[in-house]
Amino acid sequence: MRNILVILFALSVALSACTKKSQTPDGPSDIRVRNLTTTNFVNVVVNTGNETHNFGDIAASGESGYFRFETAYPDSEITLSIAGEEYTTGVPDNTYAVFLQQGKFTYEIWVSVPDQKKLDSRVIADAPLDK
């Protein structure tokens, strides 16, 4: 009888540990994009490797609203158009990268190599995630 109680207790602990939480340490992350240039960005698309979102157009020195990604890396592929020409950060190698965790973050974007249409970015932690 005692063995049955121990087994039932162990099963109840194991099953209660299997519930999925709505938030994990890896996410979600709220991301926005800030334009650090003096030119308008058109059709700004962020690809985190797991999800893609089109932030639309971002005015010179402006920023987008936040969008919630389930997971996001500090480096993401960002593509956009300036005066009809496509610019990109390229696809980052996130093989050993760690997710941004839960929070609000801003990808600051600028043109690093104009003749190659190359963008660069950095991530800024803004605030804790609203529950």
mmCIF file of C-alpha atoms in Angstrom:
data_model
loop_
_atom_site.group_PDB
_atom_site.id
_atom_site.type_symbol
_atom_site.label_atom_id
_atom_site.label_comp_id
_atom_site.label_asym_id
_atom_site.label_seq_id
_atom_site.Cartn_x
_atom_site.Cartn_y
_atom_site.Cartn_z
ATOM 1 C CA MET A 1 0.000 0.000 0.000
ATOM 2 C CA ARG A 2 2.818 2.380 0.899
ATOM 3 C CA ASN A 3 4.511 1.704 -2.455
ATOM 4 C CA ILE A 4 1.313 2.598 -4.297
ATOM 5 C CA LEU A 5 1.060 5.913 -2.423
ATOM 6 C CA VAL A 6 4.694 6.727 -3.222
ATOM 7 C CA ILE A 7 4.133 5.932 -6.896
ATOM 8 C CA LEU A 8 0.943 8.015 -7.023
ATOM 9 C CA PHE A 9 2.725 10.931 -5.348
ATOM 10 C CA ALA A 10 5.643 10.689 -7.788
ATOM 11 C CA LEU A 11 3.254 10.601 -10.748
ATOM 12 C CA SER A 12 1.319 13.632 -9.531
ATOM 13 C CA VAL A 13 4.553 15.615 -9.080
ATOM 14 C CA ALA A 14 5.793 14.581 -12.528
ATOM 15 C CA LEU A 15 2.523 15.463 -14.246
ATOM 16 C CA SER A 16 2.195 18.839 -12.531
ATOM 17 C CA ALA A 17 5.710 19.747 -13.661
ATOM 18 C CA CYS A 18 4.682 19.236 -17.303
ATOM 19 C CA THR A 19 2.369 22.240 -17.561
ATOM 20 C CA LYS A 20 3.455 24.813 -20.141
ATOM 21 C CA LYS A 21 3.943 28.324 -18.889
ATOM 22 C CA SER A 22 2.809 31.277 -21.007
ATOM 23 C CA GLN A 23 6.249 32.847 -20.621
ATOM 24 C CA THR A 24 9.655 31.202 -20.440
ATOM 25 C CA PRO A 25 13.055 32.700 -19.654
ATOM 26 C CA ASP A 26 13.728 32.675 -23.429
ATOM 27 C CA GLY A 27 10.773 34.877 -24.266
ATOM 28 C CA PRO A 28 8.617 36.442 -25.333
ATOM 29 C CA SER A 29 10.499 39.595 -26.300
ATOM 30 C CA ASP A 30 8.894 42.847 -27.455
ATOM 31 C CA ILE A 31 11.019 44.334 -30.263
ATOM 32 C CA ARG A 32 10.899 47.723 -31.969
ATOM 33 C CA VAL A 33 13.181 49.246 -34.616
ATOM 34 C CA ARG A 34 14.816 52.678 -34.395
ATOM 35 C CA ASN A 35 16.135 54.464 -37.499
ATOM 36 C CA LEU A 36 19.426 56.195 -36.658
ATOM 37 C CA THR A 37 19.786 57.742 -40.125
ATOM 38 C CA THR A 38 18.552 60.928 -41.763
ATOM 39 C CA THR A 39 16.717 58.989 -44.505
ATOM 40 C CA ASN A 40 13.361 57.212 -44.411
ATOM 41 C CA PHE A 41 13.232 53.411 -44.167
ATOM 42 C CA VAL A 42 10.580 51.655 -46.270
ATOM 43 C CA ASN A 43 9.240 48.134 -45.698
ATOM 44 C CA VAL A 44 11.382 47.261 -42.639
ATOM 45 C CA VAL A 45 11.356 43.478 -42.118
ATOM 46 C CA VAL A 46 12.926 41.732 -39.108
ATOM 47 C CA ASN A 47 13.638 37.996 -39.268
ATOM 48 C CA THR A 48 14.625 36.575 -35.866
ATOM 49 C CA GLY A 49 15.322 33.141 -37.304
ATOM 50 C CA ASN A 50 12.063 31.773 -35.923
ATOM 51 C CA GLU A 51 9.630 34.548 -36.865
ATOM 52 C CA THR A 52 9.386 37.378 -39.382
ATOM 53 C CA HIS A 53 7.548 40.676 -38.940
ATOM 54 C CA ASN A 54 7.122 43.652 -41.275
ATOM 55 C CA PHE A 55 7.366 46.868 -39.245
ATOM 56 C CA GLY A 56 6.346 48.955 -42.260
ATOM 57 C CA ASP A 57 7.937 52.357 -42.889
ATOM 58 C CA ILE A 58 10.050 54.185 -40.310
ATOM 59 C CA ALA A 59 10.787 57.885 -40.746
ATOM 60 C CA ALA A 60 14.284 59.335 -40.447
ATOM 61 C CA SER A 61 15.314 59.358 -36.765
ATOM 62 C CA GLY A 62 12.002 57.632 -35.945
ATOM 63 C CA GLU A 63 11.056 54.312 -34.424
ATOM 64 C CA SER A 64 8.380 51.665 -34.820
ATOM 65 C CA GLY A 65 5.983 50.343 -32.238
ATOM 66 C CA TYR A 66 6.764 47.143 -30.360
ATOM 67 C CA PHE A 67 5.967 43.710 -31.780
ATOM 68 C CA ARG A 68 6.020 40.572 -29.627
ATOM 69 C CA PHE A 69 8.281 37.754 -30.805
ATOM 70 C CA GLU A 70 8.168 34.407 -29.002
ATOM 71 C CA THR A 71 11.987 34.314 -29.184
ATOM 72 C CA ALA A 72 14.539 36.787 -30.528
ATOM 73 C CA TYR A 73 18.324 36.977 -30.737
ATOM 74 C CA PRO A 74 20.495 40.062 -30.200
ATOM 75 C CA ASP A 75 21.362 39.824 -33.916
ATOM 76 C CA SER A 76 18.544 39.383 -36.414
ATOM 77 C CA GLU A 77 18.319 39.725 -40.180
ATOM 78 C CA ILE A 78 16.889 43.135 -41.030
ATOM 79 C CA THR A 79 16.010 44.206 -44.561
ATOM 80 C CA LEU A 80 14.571 47.498 -45.766
ATOM 81 C CA SER A 81 14.507 49.885 -48.705
ATOM 82 C CA ILE A 82 16.015 53.350 -48.998
ATOM 83 C CA ALA A 83 15.165 55.318 -52.149
ATOM 84 C CA GLY A 84 14.097 52.101 -53.890
ATOM 85 C CA GLU A 85 17.317 50.216 -53.057
ATOM 86 C CA GLU A 86 17.302 47.176 -50.732
ATOM 87 C CA TYR A 87 19.648 47.213 -47.742
ATOM 88 C CA THR A 88 20.297 44.348 -45.327
ATOM 89 C CA THR A 89 22.240 43.323 -42.254
ATOM 90 C CA GLY A 90 22.663 39.883 -43.778
ATOM 91 C CA VAL A 91 21.785 36.652 -42.024
ATOM 92 C CA PRO A 92 23.615 36.436 -38.683
ATOM 93 C CA ASP A 93 25.185 33.221 -37.407
ATOM 94 C CA ASN A 94 23.263 32.587 -34.188
ATOM 95 C CA THR A 95 24.673 29.080 -33.686
ATOM 96 C CA TYR A 96 25.888 29.778 -30.141
ATOM 97 C CA ALA A 97 23.799 32.874 -29.458
ATOM 98 C CA VAL A 98 21.526 33.236 -26.456
ATOM 99 C CA PHE A 99 17.950 34.521 -26.754
ATOM 100 C CA LEU A 100 17.224 38.051 -25.513
ATOM 101 C CA GLN A 101 14.994 36.718 -22.704
ATOM 102 C CA GLN A 102 11.803 38.412 -21.551
ATOM 103 C CA GLY A 103 11.765 42.171 -21.993
ATOM 104 C CA LYS A 104 11.349 45.142 -24.296
ATOM 105 C CA PHE A 105 14.223 45.764 -26.692
ATOM 106 C CA THR A 106 15.107 48.166 -29.509
ATOM 107 C CA TYR A 107 17.129 47.273 -32.596
ATOM 108 C CA GLU A 108 18.952 50.481 -33.568
ATOM 109 C CA ILE A 109 19.722 50.452 -37.301
ATOM 110 C CA TRP A 110 22.105 52.477 -39.441
ATOM 111 C CA VAL A 111 23.812 52.196 -42.839
ATOM 112 C CA SER A 112 27.366 50.968 -42.267
ATOM 113 C CA VAL A 113 28.604 50.484 -45.861
ATOM 114 C CA PRO A 114 26.480 52.571 -48.278
ATOM 115 C CA ASP A 115 28.027 51.322 -51.551
ATOM 116 C CA GLN A 116 27.401 47.686 -50.492
ATOM 117 C CA LYS A 117 23.916 48.498 -49.125
ATOM 118 C CA LYS A 118 24.980 47.069 -45.771
ATOM 119 C CA LEU A 119 23.175 47.810 -42.512
ATOM 120 C CA ASP A 120 24.468 47.419 -38.992
ATOM 121 C CA SER A 121 22.560 47.193 -35.740
ATOM 122 C CA ARG A 122 22.798 47.016 -31.991
ATOM 123 C CA VAL A 123 20.235 45.974 -29.425
ATOM 124 C CA ILE A 124 19.212 48.172 -26.496
ATOM 125 C CA ALA A 125 17.349 46.793 -23.469
ATOM 126 C CA ASP A 126 14.445 49.172 -22.811
ATOM 127 C CA ALA A 127 12.319 47.795 -19.980
ATOM 128 C CA PRO A 128 10.949 44.667 -18.342
ATOM 129 C CA LEU A 129 8.159 42.899 -20.162
ATOM 130 C CA ASP A 130 4.612 43.881 -19.234
ATOM 131 C CA LYS A 131 2.879 40.854 -17.784
#
